[in-house]
Amino acid sequence: MNKKDIANIRKQFKLDNDLLKVNDIFNVYIRKESSEIYHQESHPFPMLEREQQELFMANFKKVLSGKVDEKLFEVRFQEQAEDHTQVILYEALDMDDGEWEEQMLKIVEKIFKDVEYEKDMVVSFIRGEYFKPTKRNNDEAEISDRDEVYLHPFILCSMNQTDQPKRSLVFDYIEKEFKASVAVDSIINLKSPVAGFLFPSFTENSADVNHILYSAGKKLDYHFIENVLNGEDIMTAEDDKAVFEEIVKEVVGDEVDTYTLSNVYEEINRIIDEEEEEETPKLDYKDVERVLKVSGVEDVNTDKVEMAFQKVIDDEKYEMKASSIVPNYTSKSIKIQTKVANISISPQDIKYVKQVNYNGKRCLLIEVDEDTVIDGFKIVPEASLSY
């Protein structure tokens, strides 16, 4: 799923929406001490009080929120695994009430096997249907865009931790006295899901049962991906960027001038802009070779780049997402770190930064078009510099 596919289904998670119907909800409460089920209950979702429905809908939308390859990851299922989660979820899509809950309990068992959480946890599963119109809305058309839709059954899981209510001083209006509150009910933190997933994955108008969308919450859990979802290894945006940097170092060396580096970022940004409809353009070794050549790097050839791929990631056919290397060219900052100061600068402006020798010392030179102001004071030019 790309960010457009995710955004399309996420925006449907609201009440009284004919494009998304949540049929069933199954909640399981797990105690932290034993990792055992303390309570479980299943309901038709429409039978919940409206306030509960609203709270859950906001929670489900949180599961599907975040940047692709940073918080949300499309994970491919392993080909073989014991009690494969892919099979469990696929079968549960069409099971009767009472049967699909048993399937979800198998996943709960996987989640808490050999894992201890610091707080009590609540795992919520929903089954529903996602309707996507076959045509774009046209006000002049006689047939409504809702008359013909693609129907996609799905299961969504949300894991949330519980918090104990804080003790507080309250005033009892009946007894007319001050006393300590004695609330004992656990508070389920629906605003920050610990983890979650959506099955199946959706690409445009098609369901893909060979992939699952994993939501990492605040941190990426490789154990969850491998042992709970039975998914293959994933590469994050940070991983892709690190791989790209190491490959470039293998080809051109550790040292590069800022003008060439700026050209590299500009060329990658151009690729992203040209393939905007695809949304996830990828770079293989041939693309990296072309980027480096266009950017002015000398002595670059196919064999050299292919060998760099093989050495860094042990796969000369590997492809990295261009957006991971330059996630947002116009707003993301590049960090320049020194012992004296840390500077943030936009990728397109890095060509204006140079390292020079001045009075026998290495200095960072930044070309500017206007006066430099620090804390409201205009800085007086101290010397002319030739380089």
Coordinates of C-alpha atoms in Angstrom, one line a residue:
M1 CA 0.0 0.0 0.0
N2 CA 1.3 3.4 -0.8
K3 CA 0.4 6.6 1.1
K4 CA -2.6 7.3 -1.3
D5 CA -4.1 3.8 -0.7
I6 CA -3.7 4.2 3.1
A7 CA -5.1 7.7 3.1
N8 CA -8.2 6.5 1.1
I9 CA -9.2 3.9 3.7
R10 CA -8.1 5.9 6.7
K11 CA -10.5 8.8 5.9
Q12 CA -13.4 6.4 5.8
F13 CA -13.1 5.5 9.5
K14 CA -16.0 7.7 10.7
L15 CA -19.5 7.0 11.8
D16 CA -22.5 7.1 9.5
N17 CA -20.3 6.5 6.4
D18 CA -21.7 4.3 3.7
L19 CA -18.2 3.6 2.3
L20 CA -17.0 1.7 5.4
K21 CA -19.0 -0.7 7.6
V22 CA -17.6 -2.1 10.8
N23 CA -19.6 -5.3 11.6
D24 CA -18.0 -6.9 14.6
I25 CA -15.6 -5.9 17.4
F26 CA -13.7 -8.3 19.7
N27 CA -11.8 -6.9 22.7
V28 CA -9.3 -8.9 24.8
Y29 CA -7.9 -7.7 28.1
I30 CA -4.4 -9.1 29.1
R31 CA -2.9 -8.9 32.5
K32 CA 0.8 -7.8 32.6
E33 CA 1.7 -10.2 35.5
S34 CA 0.7 -13.4 33.7
S35 CA 0.3 -12.4 30.1
E36 CA -3.0 -14.3 30.3
I37 CA -6.5 -13.3 29.2
Y38 CA -8.4 -11.6 32.1
H39 CA -11.5 -10.8 30.0
Q40 CA -12.8 -11.0 26.5
E41 CA -16.0 -9.8 24.9
S42 CA -17.4 -9.7 21.4
H43 CA -20.2 -7.4 20.1
P44 CA -21.8 -6.3 16.9
F45 CA -20.1 -2.9 16.4
P46 CA -23.4 -1.1 15.7
M47 CA -24.7 -2.3 19.1
L48 CA -22.1 -0.3 21.0
E49 CA -23.0 3.1 22.5
R50 CA -22.3 5.9 20.1
E51 CA -19.7 7.4 22.3
Q52 CA -17.8 4.1 22.4
Q53 CA -18.0 3.8 18.6
E54 CA -16.5 7.3 18.3
L55 CA -13.6 6.5 20.6
F56 CA -12.9 3.3 18.8
M57 CA -13.1 4.9 15.3
A58 CA -10.6 7.5 16.4
N59 CA -8.3 4.7 17.6
F60 CA -8.5 2.7 14.4
K61 CA -7.7 5.9 12.4
K62 CA -4.6 6.3 14.6
V63 CA -3.5 2.8 13.7
L64 CA -3.5 3.9 10.0
S65 CA -1.7 7.2 10.6
G66 CA 1.9 8.0 10.1
K67 CA 4.6 8.0 7.4
V68 CA 5.1 5.0 5.2
D69 CA 8.3 3.1 5.9
E70 CA 8.7 5.0 9.2
K71 CA 5.5 4.0 11.1
L72 CA 3.5 2.1 8.5
F73 CA 5.0 -0.8 6.7
E74 CA 3.6 -3.1 4.0
V75 CA 4.9 -6.5 5.1
R76 CA 5.1 -9.5 2.8
F77 CA 4.1 -12.8 4.5
Q78 CA 6.7 -15.6 4.8
E79 CA 6.1 -18.5 2.5
Q80 CA 5.9 -21.0 5.3
A81 CA 5.3 -20.7 9.0
E82 CA 3.7 -22.7 11.8
D83 CA 0.1 -21.6 12.4
H84 CA 0.5 -19.0 9.7
T85 CA -1.1 -15.6 10.5
Q86 CA -2.0 -15.2 6.9
V87 CA -4.1 -18.3 7.0
I88 CA -5.7 -17.4 10.3
L89 CA -6.8 -14.0 9.1
Y90 CA -7.9 -15.1 5.7
E91 CA -10.1 -17.8 7.1
A92 CA -11.5 -15.4 9.8
L93 CA -12.8 -13.0 7.1
D94 CA -15.7 -15.2 6.3
M95 CA -16.3 -17.1 9.5
D96 CA -19.5 -16.9 11.5
D97 CA -19.7 -15.2 14.9
G98 CA -18.1 -17.3 17.6
E99 CA -15.6 -18.8 15.1
W100 CA -13.7 -15.7 14.0
E101 CA -13.1 -14.8 17.7
E102 CA -11.3 -18.2 18.1
Q103 CA -9.1 -17.3 15.2
M104 CA -8.2 -13.9 16.8
L105 CA -7.4 -15.6 20.1
K106 CA -4.7 -17.5 18.2
I107 CA -3.1 -14.2 17.2
V108 CA -3.4 -12.9 20.8
E109 CA -1.5 -16.0 21.9
K110 CA 1.2 -15.2 19.4
I111 CA 1.4 -11.6 20.6
F112 CA 2.0 -12.5 24.3
K113 CA 4.1 -15.6 23.8
D114 CA 7.5 -15.1 25.4
V115 CA 6.8 -11.3 25.6
E116 CA 6.1 -9.3 28.8
Y117 CA 4.5 -5.8 28.7
E118 CA 4.9 -3.3 31.5
K119 CA 1.2 -2.6 31.6
D120 CA -2.0 -4.4 31.1
M121 CA -2.9 -4.5 27.4
V122 CA -6.1 -4.4 25.4
V123 CA -6.2 -6.0 22.0
S124 CA -9.1 -5.0 19.8
F125 CA -10.1 -6.7 16.5
I126 CA -12.7 -5.5 14.1
R127 CA -14.2 -7.1 11.0
G128 CA -15.7 -4.8 8.4
E129 CA -16.1 -4.0 4.7
Y130 CA -14.5 -1.2 2.8
F131 CA -16.4 0.1 -0.3
K132 CA -14.5 2.0 -3.0
P133 CA -16.4 3.5 -5.9
T134 CA -15.4 2.2 -9.3
K135 CA -15.6 5.7 -10.8
R136 CA -14.7 9.2 -9.7
N137 CA -17.6 11.4 -8.5
N138 CA -19.2 13.3 -11.4
D139 CA -21.9 15.8 -10.5
E140 CA -23.3 15.7 -14.0
A141 CA -23.5 11.9 -14.3
E142 CA -27.0 10.3 -14.0
I143 CA -25.5 7.3 -12.1
S144 CA -24.1 8.0 -8.6
D145 CA -20.5 7.0 -8.0
R146 CA -21.8 5.0 -5.0
D147 CA -24.0 2.7 -7.3
E148 CA -20.9 0.7 -8.4
V149 CA -18.3 -0.1 -5.8
Y150 CA -15.4 -2.5 -5.1
L151 CA -16.1 -4.5 -2.0
H152 CA -13.2 -5.3 0.3
P153 CA -13.6 -7.3 3.5
F154 CA -10.9 -6.5 6.1
I155 CA -9.7 -7.2 9.7
L156 CA -8.0 -4.5 11.7
C157 CA -6.2 -5.0 15.0
S158 CA -5.3 -2.3 17.5
M159 CA -3.1 -2.9 20.6
N160 CA -3.4 -0.3 23.4
Q161 CA -1.9 -0.1 26.9
T162 CA -3.9 0.7 30.0
D163 CA -3.1 3.4 32.6
Q164 CA -4.2 3.5 36.2
P165 CA -6.1 6.6 37.2
K166 CA -4.1 9.1 39.2
R167 CA -5.0 9.8 42.7
S168 CA -6.5 13.2 43.3
L169 CA -8.3 15.3 45.8
V170 CA -12.0 15.8 45.2
F171 CA -14.9 17.6 46.8
D172 CA -18.0 15.6 47.6
Y173 CA -21.0 17.9 47.1
I174 CA -23.4 15.6 48.9
E175 CA -21.3 15.0 52.0
K176 CA -19.7 18.5 51.7
E177 CA -16.2 17.3 52.4
F178 CA -12.8 16.9 50.8
K179 CA -11.5 13.4 50.2
A180 CA -9.2 11.3 48.1
S181 CA -10.6 9.8 44.9
V182 CA -10.9 6.0 44.9
A183 CA -11.3 5.3 41.2
V184 CA -10.1 1.8 40.3
D185 CA -11.1 1.4 36.7
S186 CA -8.2 1.1 34.2
I187 CA -8.0 3.7 31.5
I188 CA -7.4 2.3 28.0
N189 CA -5.1 4.7 26.2
L190 CA -6.8 4.8 22.7
K191 CA -4.9 7.8 21.6
S192 CA -1.5 6.1 21.2
P193 CA -1.8 2.5 19.9
V194 CA 1.2 0.4 20.7
A195 CA 0.9 -1.6 17.5
G196 CA -1.6 -2.8 15.0
F197 CA -2.3 -4.2 11.5
L198 CA -4.7 -4.2 8.6
F199 CA -5.4 -7.3 6.6
P200 CA -5.4 -7.6 3.7
S201 CA -3.3 -4.9 2.1
F202 CA -5.0 -2.8 -0.6
T203 CA -3.4 -1.6 -3.8
E204 CA -5.7 0.8 -5.7
N205 CA -8.8 -1.3 -6.2
S206 CA -7.4 -4.8 -5.4
A207 CA -7.0 -6.7 -2.2
D208 CA -3.6 -8.3 -1.7
V209 CA -3.7 -11.2 0.7
N210 CA 0.0 -11.8 0.4
H211 CA 0.8 -8.6 2.3
I212 CA -0.3 -7.0 5.6
L213 CA -0.1 -3.4 6.7
Y214 CA 1.8 -3.2 10.0
S215 CA 1.5 -0.2 12.3
A216 CA 4.6 0.2 14.5
G217 CA 3.2 2.6 17.1
K218 CA 6.1 4.5 18.7
K219 CA 8.8 2.0 17.9
L220 CA 9.4 -0.8 15.3
D221 CA 9.0 -4.3 16.7
Y222 CA 10.9 -6.8 14.6
H223 CA 9.7 -9.7 16.9
F224 CA 6.1 -8.7 16.2
I225 CA 6.7 -8.7 12.4
E226 CA 8.4 -12.0 12.3
N227 CA 6.7 -14.1 15.0
V228 CA 3.2 -12.5 15.2
L229 CA 2.6 -11.5 11.6
N230 CA 4.9 -14.2 10.2
G231 CA 6.2 -11.5 7.9
E232 CA 9.5 -11.2 6.0
D233 CA 12.2 -8.7 7.0
I234 CA 11.5 -5.1 6.1
M235 CA 13.8 -2.1 5.3
T236 CA 12.9 1.2 6.9
A237 CA 13.4 4.6 5.3
E238 CA 16.3 5.0 7.6
D239 CA 17.8 1.7 6.5
D240 CA 17.4 2.7 2.8
K241 CA 19.2 6.0 3.4
A242 CA 22.0 4.3 5.2
V243 CA 22.4 1.8 2.4
F244 CA 22.5 4.6 -0.2
E245 CA 25.2 6.5 1.7
E246 CA 27.4 3.4 2.1
I247 CA 27.0 2.5 -1.6
V248 CA 28.0 6.1 -2.7
K249 CA 31.0 5.9 -0.4
E250 CA 32.1 2.6 -2.0
V251 CA 31.9 4.2 -5.4
V252 CA 33.2 7.7 -4.9
G253 CA 35.0 7.5 -1.5
D254 CA 34.4 9.2 1.8
E255 CA 35.1 12.7 0.5
V256 CA 32.8 14.6 -1.8
D257 CA 32.4 18.3 -2.6
T258 CA 29.1 20.1 -1.7
Y259 CA 28.4 21.0 -5.3
T260 CA 28.4 17.3 -6.3
L261 CA 26.4 16.3 -3.3
S262 CA 23.8 19.0 -4.1
N263 CA 23.5 17.7 -7.6
V264 CA 22.9 14.2 -6.3
Y265 CA 20.0 15.4 -4.2
E266 CA 18.6 17.5 -7.0
E267 CA 18.6 14.5 -9.4
I268 CA 16.9 12.2 -6.9
N269 CA 14.3 14.9 -6.3
R270 CA 13.7 15.2 -10.1
I271 CA 13.1 11.4 -10.2
I272 CA 10.5 11.7 -7.4
D273 CA 8.8 14.6 -9.2
E274 CA 8.6 12.9 -12.5
E275 CA 7.2 9.7 -11.1
E276 CA 4.8 11.4 -8.7
E277 CA 1.8 9.2 -9.8
E278 CA 3.7 6.1 -8.8
E279 CA 4.5 7.7 -5.5
T280 CA 7.2 5.2 -4.6
P281 CA 9.9 5.4 -7.3
K282 CA 12.8 3.0 -6.6
L283 CA 16.5 3.2 -7.4
D284 CA 18.4 0.1 -8.5
Y285 CA 22.1 0.0 -9.3
K286 CA 21.6 1.3 -12.8
D287 CA 19.6 4.3 -11.4
V288 CA 22.3 5.0 -8.9
E289 CA 25.0 4.9 -11.6
R290 CA 23.0 7.4 -13.7
V291 CA 22.4 9.7 -10.7
L292 CA 26.1 9.8 -10.0
K293 CA 27.1 10.4 -13.6
V294 CA 24.6 13.2 -14.1
S295 CA 25.8 14.7 -10.8
G296 CA 29.3 15.0 -12.1
V297 CA 31.0 12.1 -10.4
E298 CA 33.9 10.8 -12.5
D299 CA 35.1 7.2 -13.0
V300 CA 31.7 5.6 -12.5
N301 CA 30.6 2.5 -14.3
T302 CA 28.0 -0.3 -14.0
D303 CA 30.4 -2.9 -12.6
K304 CA 31.6 -0.6 -9.9
V305 CA 28.2 0.3 -8.7
E306 CA 26.9 -3.2 -8.9
M307 CA 29.8 -4.4 -6.8
A308 CA 29.1 -1.7 -4.3
F309 CA 25.5 -3.0 -4.0
Q310 CA 26.8 -6.5 -3.5
K311 CA 29.3 -5.5 -0.8
V312 CA 27.0 -3.2 1.2
I313 CA 23.7 -5.2 1.1
D314 CA 24.7 -8.5 -0.5
D315 CA 22.2 -8.0 -3.2
E316 CA 23.1 -6.3 -6.5
K317 CA 19.4 -6.3 -7.5
Y318 CA 18.3 -4.4 -4.4
E319 CA 16.0 -1.3 -4.9
M320 CA 15.7 1.5 -2.5
K321 CA 12.9 4.1 -2.3
A322 CA 14.0 7.5 -3.6
S323 CA 11.7 9.1 -1.1
S324 CA 13.7 7.5 1.7
I325 CA 16.9 9.1 0.5
V326 CA 15.3 12.5 0.1
P327 CA 12.0 12.2 2.0
N328 CA 11.0 15.8 1.4
Y329 CA 13.4 17.9 -0.6
T330 CA 11.8 21.3 0.0
S331 CA 11.5 21.1 3.7
K332 CA 13.7 18.4 5.2
S333 CA 17.0 19.6 6.6
I334 CA 20.4 18.1 6.3
K335 CA 22.4 18.2 9.5
I336 CA 26.0 19.6 9.4
Q337 CA 27.6 18.6 12.7
T338 CA 30.8 20.3 14.1
K339 CA 32.3 20.6 17.5
V340 CA 31.5 24.3 17.5
A341 CA 27.9 24.2 16.2
N342 CA 25.3 22.1 14.5
I343 CA 23.7 23.6 11.4
S344 CA 20.5 22.6 9.6
I345 CA 20.3 23.4 5.9
S346 CA 17.9 22.5 3.1
P347 CA 19.3 20.0 0.5
Q348 CA 19.0 22.4 -2.4
D349 CA 21.1 25.0 -0.5
I350 CA 24.0 22.7 0.3
K351 CA 25.9 23.9 -2.8
Y352 CA 26.3 27.2 -0.9
V353 CA 28.3 25.5 1.9
K354 CA 32.1 25.0 1.5
Q355 CA 35.0 23.9 3.7
V356 CA 37.9 26.3 3.3
N357 CA 41.3 27.1 4.9
Y358 CA 41.5 30.5 6.5
N359 CA 44.6 31.6 8.4
G360 CA 45.7 28.0 8.6
K361 CA 42.5 26.8 10.1
R362 CA 39.6 24.8 8.6
C363 CA 36.5 26.9 8.4
L364 CA 32.9 26.3 7.2
L365 CA 32.0 28.9 4.6
I366 CA 28.3 29.6 3.9
E367 CA 27.4 31.8 1.0
V368 CA 24.5 34.2 1.8
D369 CA 22.7 36.9 -0.2
E370 CA 21.7 39.0 2.8
D371 CA 23.2 40.4 6.0
T372 CA 23.6 37.8 8.8
V373 CA 21.6 38.6 11.9
I374 CA 22.2 37.0 15.3
D375 CA 19.8 37.8 18.2
G376 CA 18.8 41.0 16.4
F377 CA 22.4 42.2 15.8
K378 CA 23.7 42.6 12.2
I379 CA 27.1 40.9 11.9
V380 CA 29.9 43.2 10.6
P381 CA 32.1 41.6 7.8
E382 CA 35.5 41.0 9.2
A383 CA 37.6 40.2 6.1
S384 CA 37.5 39.3 2.5
L385 CA 38.3 35.7 1.7
S386 CA 39.7 34.3 -1.5
Y387 CA 39.6 30.6 -2.2

